[in-house]
Amino acid sequence: MTGALPGTPGPTLIDIWSDLTEEEREALAPHLIGETSAEWLSSILRMHGHDVSATTIRTYRRALRQEGGSSERAA
Protein backbone atom coordinates (compact mmCIF):
# COMPACT_ATOMS: atom_id res chain seq x y z
CA MET A 1 0.00 0.00 0.00
CA THR A 2 1.57 3.23 -1.10
CA GLY A 3 0.64 6.72 -0.02
CA ALA A 4 -1.61 7.50 2.90
CA LEU A 5 -3.48 5.10 5.13
CA PRO A 6 -7.14 4.60 4.23
CA GLY A 7 -9.78 6.31 6.31
CA THR A 8 -8.96 8.87 8.95
CA PRO A 9 -6.07 7.63 11.09
CA GLY A 10 -5.10 9.54 14.20
CA PRO A 11 -1.85 11.44 14.64
CA THR A 12 0.02 8.50 16.19
CA LEU A 13 -0.65 6.22 13.23
CA ILE A 14 0.04 9.03 10.76
CA ASP A 15 3.43 9.63 12.38
CA ILE A 16 4.32 5.94 12.38
CA TRP A 17 3.21 5.54 8.75
CA SER A 18 5.28 8.53 7.63
CA ASP A 19 8.37 7.09 9.39
CA LEU A 20 8.14 3.78 7.51
CA THR A 21 9.82 2.86 4.25
CA GLU A 22 7.65 1.74 1.35
CA GLU A 23 8.64 -1.88 2.03
CA GLU A 24 7.68 -1.55 5.69
CA ARG A 25 4.32 -0.03 4.72
CA GLU A 26 3.62 -2.91 2.35
CA ALA A 27 4.38 -5.38 5.15
CA LEU A 28 2.40 -3.52 7.82
CA ALA A 29 -0.75 -2.58 5.90
CA PRO A 30 -2.41 -6.03 5.80
CA HIS A 31 -1.90 -6.38 9.56
CA LEU A 32 -2.99 -2.85 10.42
CA ILE A 33 -6.23 -2.95 8.45
CA GLY A 34 -6.73 -6.70 8.83
CA GLU A 35 -7.50 -8.94 11.74
CA THR A 36 -4.08 -9.38 13.29
CA SER A 37 -4.28 -9.03 17.06
CA ALA A 38 -4.01 -5.36 17.97
CA GLU A 39 -2.04 -6.32 21.08
CA TRP A 40 0.50 -8.29 19.06
CA LEU A 41 0.80 -5.57 16.42
CA SER A 42 1.28 -2.92 19.09
CA SER A 43 4.03 -4.93 20.74
CA ILE A 44 5.83 -5.51 17.42
CA LEU A 45 5.66 -1.82 16.54
CA ARG A 46 6.96 -0.90 20.01
CA MET A 47 9.86 -3.33 19.58
CA HIS A 48 10.76 -1.33 16.48
CA GLY A 49 10.55 2.04 18.22
CA HIS A 50 6.97 3.04 17.38
CA ASP A 51 4.93 3.75 20.51
CA VAL A 52 1.32 2.88 19.74
CA SER A 53 -1.33 1.27 21.90
CA ALA A 54 -3.58 -1.62 20.96
CA THR A 55 -6.49 0.71 21.71
CA THR A 56 -5.29 3.15 19.03
CA ILE A 57 -5.16 0.32 16.49
CA ARG A 58 -8.63 -0.95 17.45
CA THR A 59 -10.08 2.58 17.29
CA TYR A 60 -8.63 3.05 13.79
CA ARG A 61 -10.05 -0.29 12.63
CA ARG A 62 -13.47 0.51 14.08
CA ALA A 63 -13.50 3.87 12.27
CA LEU A 64 -12.59 2.12 9.01
CA ARG A 65 -15.45 -0.35 9.43
CA GLN A 66 -17.89 2.46 10.20
CA GLU A 67 -16.78 4.48 7.20
CA GLY A 68 -17.08 1.44 4.95
CA GLY A 69 -20.34 0.38 6.54
CA SER A 70 -22.06 3.74 6.09
CA SER A 71 -21.09 3.97 2.42
CA GLU A 72 -22.25 0.39 1.83
CA ARG A 73 -25.65 1.17 3.38
CA ALA A 74 -25.97 4.30 1.24
CA ALA A 75 -25.25 2.41 -1.99
PDB file of C-alpha atoms in Angstrom:
ATOM      1  CA  MET A   1       0.000   0.000   0.000  1.00  0.00           C
ATOM      2  CA  THR A   2       1.567   3.230  -1.102  1.00  0.00           C
ATOM      3  CA  GLY A   3       0.638   6.724  -0.024  1.00  0.00           C
ATOM      4  CA  ALA A   4      -1.611   7.497   2.897  1.00  0.00           C
ATOM      5  CA  LEU A   5      -3.481   5.104   5.126  1.00  0.00           C
ATOM      6  CA  PRO A   6      -7.142   4.601   4.234  1.00  0.00           C
ATOM      7  CA  GLY A   7      -9.781   6.310   6.306  1.00  0.00           C
ATOM      8  CA  THR A   8      -8.956   8.869   8.953  1.00  0.00           C
ATOM      9  CA  PRO A   9      -6.067   7.628  11.087  1.00  0.00           C
ATOM     10  CA  GLY A  10      -5.104   9.538  14.197  1.00  0.00           C
ATOM     11  CA  PRO A  11      -1.854  11.439  14.644  1.00  0.00           C
ATOM     12  CA  THR A  12       0.019   8.497  16.190  1.00  0.00           C
ATOM     13  CA  LEU A  13      -0.651   6.216  13.230  1.00  0.00           C
ATOM     14  CA  ILE A  14       0.039   9.029  10.757  1.00  0.00           C
ATOM     15  CA  ASP A  15       3.435   9.632  12.382  1.00  0.00           C
ATOM     16  CA  ILE A  16       4.316   5.940  12.376  1.00  0.00           C
ATOM     17  CA  TRP A  17       3.209   5.541   8.752  1.00  0.00           C
ATOM     18  CA  SER A  18       5.283   8.528   7.631  1.00  0.00           C
ATOM     19  CA  ASP A  19       8.369   7.095   9.385  1.00  0.00           C
ATOM     20  CA  LEU A  20       8.143   3.783   7.514  1.00  0.00           C
ATOM     21  CA  THR A  21       9.821   2.861   4.251  1.00  0.00           C
ATOM     22  CA  GLU A  22       7.654   1.739   1.348  1.00  0.00           C
ATOM     23  CA  GLU A  23       8.645  -1.884   2.026  1.00  0.00           C
ATOM     24  CA  GLU A  24       7.678  -1.553   5.689  1.00  0.00           C
ATOM     25  CA  ARG A  25       4.320  -0.031   4.720  1.00  0.00           C
ATOM     26  CA  GLU A  26       3.625  -2.906   2.352  1.00  0.00           C
ATOM     27  CA  ALA A  27       4.380  -5.379   5.153  1.00  0.00           C
ATOM     28  CA  LEU A  28       2.397  -3.520   7.820  1.00  0.00           C
ATOM     29  CA  ALA A  29      -0.752  -2.580   5.897  1.00  0.00           C
ATOM     30  CA  PRO A  30      -2.411  -6.034   5.801  1.00  0.00           C
ATOM     31  CA  HIS A  31      -1.900  -6.377   9.561  1.00  0.00           C
ATOM     32  CA  LEU A  32      -2.995  -2.847  10.418  1.00  0.00           C
ATOM     33  CA  ILE A  33      -6.234  -2.955   8.455  1.00  0.00           C
ATOM     34  CA  GLY A  34      -6.732  -6.700   8.826  1.00  0.00           C
ATOM     35  CA  GLU A  35      -7.504  -8.941  11.745  1.00  0.00           C
ATOM     36  CA  THR A  36      -4.077  -9.380  13.286  1.00  0.00           C
ATOM     37  CA  SER A  37      -4.279  -9.034  17.059  1.00  0.00           C
ATOM     38  CA  ALA A  38      -4.009  -5.356  17.973  1.00  0.00           C
ATOM     39  CA  GLU A  39      -2.038  -6.316  21.085  1.00  0.00           C
ATOM     40  CA  TRP A  40       0.500  -8.288  19.059  1.00  0.00           C
ATOM     41  CA  LEU A  41       0.799  -5.572  16.425  1.00  0.00           C
ATOM     42  CA  SER A  42       1.276  -2.916  19.093  1.00  0.00           C
ATOM     43  CA  SER A  43       4.035  -4.932  20.743  1.00  0.00           C
ATOM     44  CA  ILE A  44       5.834  -5.511  17.423  1.00  0.00           C
ATOM     45  CA  LEU A  45       5.657  -1.820  16.544  1.00  0.00           C
ATOM     46  CA  ARG A  46       6.965  -0.898  20.008  1.00  0.00           C
ATOM     47  CA  MET A  47       9.863  -3.334  19.583  1.00  0.00           C
ATOM     48  CA  HIS A  48      10.759  -1.331  16.479  1.00  0.00           C
ATOM     49  CA  GLY A  49      10.550   2.043  18.219  1.00  0.00           C
ATOM     50  CA  HIS A  50       6.967   3.036  17.382  1.00  0.00           C
ATOM     51  CA  ASP A  51       4.932   3.747  20.507  1.00  0.00           C
ATOM     52  CA  VAL A  52       1.316   2.879  19.737  1.00  0.00           C
ATOM     53  CA  SER A  53      -1.327   1.269  21.899  1.00  0.00           C
ATOM     54  CA  ALA A  54      -3.577  -1.616  20.961  1.00  0.00           C
ATOM     55  CA  THR A  55      -6.493   0.714  21.705  1.00  0.00           C
ATOM     56  CA  THR A  56      -5.290   3.145  19.026  1.00  0.00           C
ATOM     57  CA  ILE A  57      -5.163   0.319  16.492  1.00  0.00           C
ATOM     58  CA  ARG A  58      -8.627  -0.951  17.449  1.00  0.00           C
ATOM     59  CA  THR A  59     -10.076   2.576  17.287  1.00  0.00           C
ATOM     60  CA  TYR A  60      -8.633   3.048  13.791  1.00  0.00           C
ATOM     61  CA  ARG A  61     -10.051  -0.288  12.627  1.00  0.00           C
ATOM     62  CA  ARG A  62     -13.470   0.512  14.085  1.00  0.00           C
ATOM     63  CA  ALA A  63     -13.497   3.866  12.272  1.00  0.00           C
ATOM     64  CA  LEU A  64     -12.587   2.120   9.006  1.00  0.00           C
ATOM     65  CA  ARG A  65     -15.452  -0.351   9.429  1.00  0.00           C
ATOM     66  CA  GLN A  66     -17.892   2.458  10.203  1.00  0.00           C
ATOM     67  CA  GLU A  67     -16.784   4.482   7.198  1.00  0.00           C
ATOM     68  CA  GLY A  68     -17.085   1.444   4.953  1.00  0.00           C
ATOM     69  CA  GLY A  69     -20.343   0.379   6.535  1.00  0.00           C
ATOM     70  CA  SER A  70     -22.057   3.742   6.089  1.00  0.00           C
ATOM     71  CA  SER A  71     -21.091   3.970   2.421  1.00  0.00           C
ATOM     72  CA  GLU A  72     -22.247   0.385   1.834  1.00  0.00           C
ATOM     73  CA  ARG A  73     -25.648   1.169   3.377  1.00  0.00           C
ATOM     74  CA  ALA A  74     -25.971   4.299   1.244  1.00  0.00           C
ATOM     75  CA  ALA A  75     -25.249   2.415  -1.992  1.00  0.00           C
TER      76      ALA A  75
END
